[in-house]
C-alpha positions as MATLAB code, in Angstrom:
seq = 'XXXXXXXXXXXXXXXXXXXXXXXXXXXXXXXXXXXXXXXXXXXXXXXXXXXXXXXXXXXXXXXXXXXXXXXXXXXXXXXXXXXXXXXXXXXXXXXXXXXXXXXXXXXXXXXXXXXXXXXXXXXXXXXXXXXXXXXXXXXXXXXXXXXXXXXXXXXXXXXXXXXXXXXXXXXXXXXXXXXXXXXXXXXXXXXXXXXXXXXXXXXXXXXXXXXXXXXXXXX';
ca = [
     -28.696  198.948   79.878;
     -26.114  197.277   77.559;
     -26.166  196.369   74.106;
     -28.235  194.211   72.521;
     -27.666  190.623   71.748;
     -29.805  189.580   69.121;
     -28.327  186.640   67.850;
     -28.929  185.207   71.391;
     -32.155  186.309   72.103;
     -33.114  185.213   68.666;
     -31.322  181.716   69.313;
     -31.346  180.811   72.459;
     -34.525  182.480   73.816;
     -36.974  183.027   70.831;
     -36.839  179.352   69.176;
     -36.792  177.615   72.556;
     -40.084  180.150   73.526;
     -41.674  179.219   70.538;
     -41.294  175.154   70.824;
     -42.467  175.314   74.291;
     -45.403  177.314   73.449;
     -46.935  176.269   70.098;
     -47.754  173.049   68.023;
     -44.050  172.231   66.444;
     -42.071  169.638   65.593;
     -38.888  170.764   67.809;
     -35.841  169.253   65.142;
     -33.997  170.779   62.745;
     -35.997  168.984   59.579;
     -39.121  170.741   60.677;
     -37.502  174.258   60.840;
     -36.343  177.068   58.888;
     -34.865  180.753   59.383;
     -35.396  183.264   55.974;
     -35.004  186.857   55.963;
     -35.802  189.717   53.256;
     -32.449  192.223   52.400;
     -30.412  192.495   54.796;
     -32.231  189.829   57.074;
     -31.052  187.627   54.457;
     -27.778  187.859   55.651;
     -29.029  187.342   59.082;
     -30.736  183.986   57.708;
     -27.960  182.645   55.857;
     -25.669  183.114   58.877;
     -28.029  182.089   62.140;
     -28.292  178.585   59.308;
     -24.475  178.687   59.611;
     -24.122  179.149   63.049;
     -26.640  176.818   64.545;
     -27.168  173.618   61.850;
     -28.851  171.711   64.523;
     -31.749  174.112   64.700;
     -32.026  174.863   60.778;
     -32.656  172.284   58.125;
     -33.735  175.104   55.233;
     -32.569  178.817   54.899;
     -33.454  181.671   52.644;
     -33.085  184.978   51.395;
     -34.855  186.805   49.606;
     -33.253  189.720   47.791;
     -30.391  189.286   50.367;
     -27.349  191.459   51.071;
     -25.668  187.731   51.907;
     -21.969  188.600   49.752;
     -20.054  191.042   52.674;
     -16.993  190.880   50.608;
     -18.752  193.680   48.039;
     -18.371  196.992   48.960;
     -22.046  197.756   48.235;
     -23.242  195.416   50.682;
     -20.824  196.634   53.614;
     -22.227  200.577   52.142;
     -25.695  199.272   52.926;
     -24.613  198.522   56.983;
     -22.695  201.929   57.162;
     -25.615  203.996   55.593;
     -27.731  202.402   58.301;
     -25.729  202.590   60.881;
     -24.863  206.590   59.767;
     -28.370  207.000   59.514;
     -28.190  207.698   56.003;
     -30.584  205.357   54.185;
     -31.466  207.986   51.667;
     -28.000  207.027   49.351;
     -30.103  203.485   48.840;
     -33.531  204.339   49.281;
     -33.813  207.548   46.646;
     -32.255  205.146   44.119;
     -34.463  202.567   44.846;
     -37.916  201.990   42.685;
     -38.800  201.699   46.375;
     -38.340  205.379   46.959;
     -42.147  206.030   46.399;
     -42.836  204.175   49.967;
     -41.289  207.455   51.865;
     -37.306  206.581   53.044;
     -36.740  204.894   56.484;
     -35.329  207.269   59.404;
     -32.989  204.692   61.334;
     -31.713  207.680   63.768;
     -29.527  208.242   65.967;
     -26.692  207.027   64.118;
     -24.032  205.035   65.527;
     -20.325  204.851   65.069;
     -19.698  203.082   61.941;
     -17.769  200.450   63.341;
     -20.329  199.612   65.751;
     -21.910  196.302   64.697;
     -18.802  194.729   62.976;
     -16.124  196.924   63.281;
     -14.064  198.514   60.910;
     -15.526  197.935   57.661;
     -11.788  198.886   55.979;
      -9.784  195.822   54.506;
      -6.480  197.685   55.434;
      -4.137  195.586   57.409;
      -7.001  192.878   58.430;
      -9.764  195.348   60.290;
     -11.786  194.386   58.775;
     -11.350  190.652   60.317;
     -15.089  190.802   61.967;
     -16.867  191.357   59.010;
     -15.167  188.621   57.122;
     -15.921  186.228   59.776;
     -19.449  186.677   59.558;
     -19.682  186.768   55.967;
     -22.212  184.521   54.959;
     -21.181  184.004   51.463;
     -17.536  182.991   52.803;
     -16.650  179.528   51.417;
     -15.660  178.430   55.195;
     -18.980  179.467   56.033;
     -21.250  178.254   53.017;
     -19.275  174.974   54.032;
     -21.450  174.638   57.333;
     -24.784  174.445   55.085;
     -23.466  171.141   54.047;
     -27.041  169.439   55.009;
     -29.385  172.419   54.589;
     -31.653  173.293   52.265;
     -30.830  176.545   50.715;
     -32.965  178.771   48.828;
     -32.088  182.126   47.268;
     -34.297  184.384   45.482;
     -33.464  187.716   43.672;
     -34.827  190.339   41.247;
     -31.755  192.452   39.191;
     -33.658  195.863   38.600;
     -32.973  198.773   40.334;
     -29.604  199.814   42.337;
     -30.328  197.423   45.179;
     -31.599  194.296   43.326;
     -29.135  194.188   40.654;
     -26.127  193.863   43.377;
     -28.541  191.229   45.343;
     -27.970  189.430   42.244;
     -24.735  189.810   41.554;
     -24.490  188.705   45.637;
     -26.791  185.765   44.954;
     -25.195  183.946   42.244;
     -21.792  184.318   43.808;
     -23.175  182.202   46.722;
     -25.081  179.524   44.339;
     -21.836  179.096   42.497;
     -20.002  178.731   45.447;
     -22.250  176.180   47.059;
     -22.248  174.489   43.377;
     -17.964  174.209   44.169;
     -18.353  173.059   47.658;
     -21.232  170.155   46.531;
     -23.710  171.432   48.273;
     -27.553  171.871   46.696;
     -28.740  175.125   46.560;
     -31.828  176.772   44.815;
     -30.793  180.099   43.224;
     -34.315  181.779   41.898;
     -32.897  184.351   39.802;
     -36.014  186.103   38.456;
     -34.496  189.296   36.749;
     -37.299  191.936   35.813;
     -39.922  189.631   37.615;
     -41.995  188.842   34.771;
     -40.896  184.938   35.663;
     -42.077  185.155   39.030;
     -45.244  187.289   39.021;
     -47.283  189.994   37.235;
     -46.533  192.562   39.682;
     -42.932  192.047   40.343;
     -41.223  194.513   38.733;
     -37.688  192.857   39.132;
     -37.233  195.321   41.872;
     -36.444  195.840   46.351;
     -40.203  195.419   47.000;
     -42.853  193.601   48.557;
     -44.347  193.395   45.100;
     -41.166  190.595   44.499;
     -40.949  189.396   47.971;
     -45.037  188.633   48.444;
     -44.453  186.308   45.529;
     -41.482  185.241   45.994;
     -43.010  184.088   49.652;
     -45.709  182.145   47.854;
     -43.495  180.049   45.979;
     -41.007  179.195   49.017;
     -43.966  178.351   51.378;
     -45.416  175.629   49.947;
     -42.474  173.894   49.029;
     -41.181  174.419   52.430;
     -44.159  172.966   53.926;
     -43.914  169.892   51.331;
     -40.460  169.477   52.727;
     -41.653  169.474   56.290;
     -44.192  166.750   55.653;
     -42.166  164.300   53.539;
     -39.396  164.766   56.948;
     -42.522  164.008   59.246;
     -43.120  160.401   56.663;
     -39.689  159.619   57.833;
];
């Protein structure tokens, strides 16, 4: 069995599946991708690689800056199996840590993760927060939401607002919700990697995504 293709199953299978089978309005105005963490990365960049299936992106809490060494730490601790260095630091912790065994060589999704001599040329191409990438959201709606509490949250911020004030250079709209120790966004967000953040954070994007849909079906 070889290795998994995601990005094509997700792509090419999964969104074609899912317009054949349900109620949708198959165009790019009437669909979005968002992920949570590291999926935010993953949203960000399927928006970047496929504009003529995405009209809106988000992330939510997103590891979307792979330039910062924190973010690329995140990937190797997964892929090394070694989730605790994030998770015991994290006001997450109480949830019980993830086991993401076996562990894999750590240059196994992107390759070498080192910037020494360019080897790290794989990861930089898929950066989502690289300029020649944010350029391809030139007409999509981007959303970004983060917290800044907690180990994990405050470099999703720091990761956030580098892409919002890249967009900002490039022209392109973006929504950066930057909701700090949560109190802006919802009683029980604590500012923190949670659900408690992301449930609201959800309930805010939804609506306005749907209001978005139905103002492109008026058109």
């Amino acid at each position: 069995m070889g290795a998994a293709d995601w990005e094509t199953f997700h792509l090419e299978q999964v969104v074609p599946y899912i317009d054949a089978n349900l109620r949708t309005l198959p165009d790019r105005d009437h669909r979005a991708v968002t992920g949570l963490s590291m999926g935010g990365s993953g949203a960000l960049h399927y928006a970047q690689a496929r504009p003529d299936l995405f009209g809106h992106t988000s992330s939510l809490s997103g590891g979307v800056d792979f330039s910062m060494a924190a973010v690329r730490a995140a990937v190797l601790a997964t892929e090394l199996n070694l989730p605790g260095a994030w998770c015991a630091l994290s006001t997450s912790s109480g949830l019980g840590c993830p086991n993401y065994g076996p562990y894999v060589d750590s240059d196994a999704v992107f390759g070498s993760p080192y910037p020494v001599l360019g080897a790290d040329h794989r990861w930089n191409a898929y950066d989502p927060a690289a300029p020649a990438n944010l350029s391809k959201l030139e007409n999509t709606k981007v959303t970004l939401y983060t917290g800044d509490q907690g180990v994990i949250d405050a470099n999703t911020a720091t990761a956030a607002r580098t892409v919002k004030n890249r967009l900002d250079q490039l022209g392109i709209p973006g929504r950066l919700v930057d909701y700090g120790n949560g109190a802006s966004l919802s009683a029980q967000c604590d500012g923190s990697h949670t659900y408690k953040c992301w449930g609201p954070a959800y309930a805010d994007y939804i609506p306005r995504l749907a209001a978005a849909f139905e103002a492109a079906a008026k058109n």
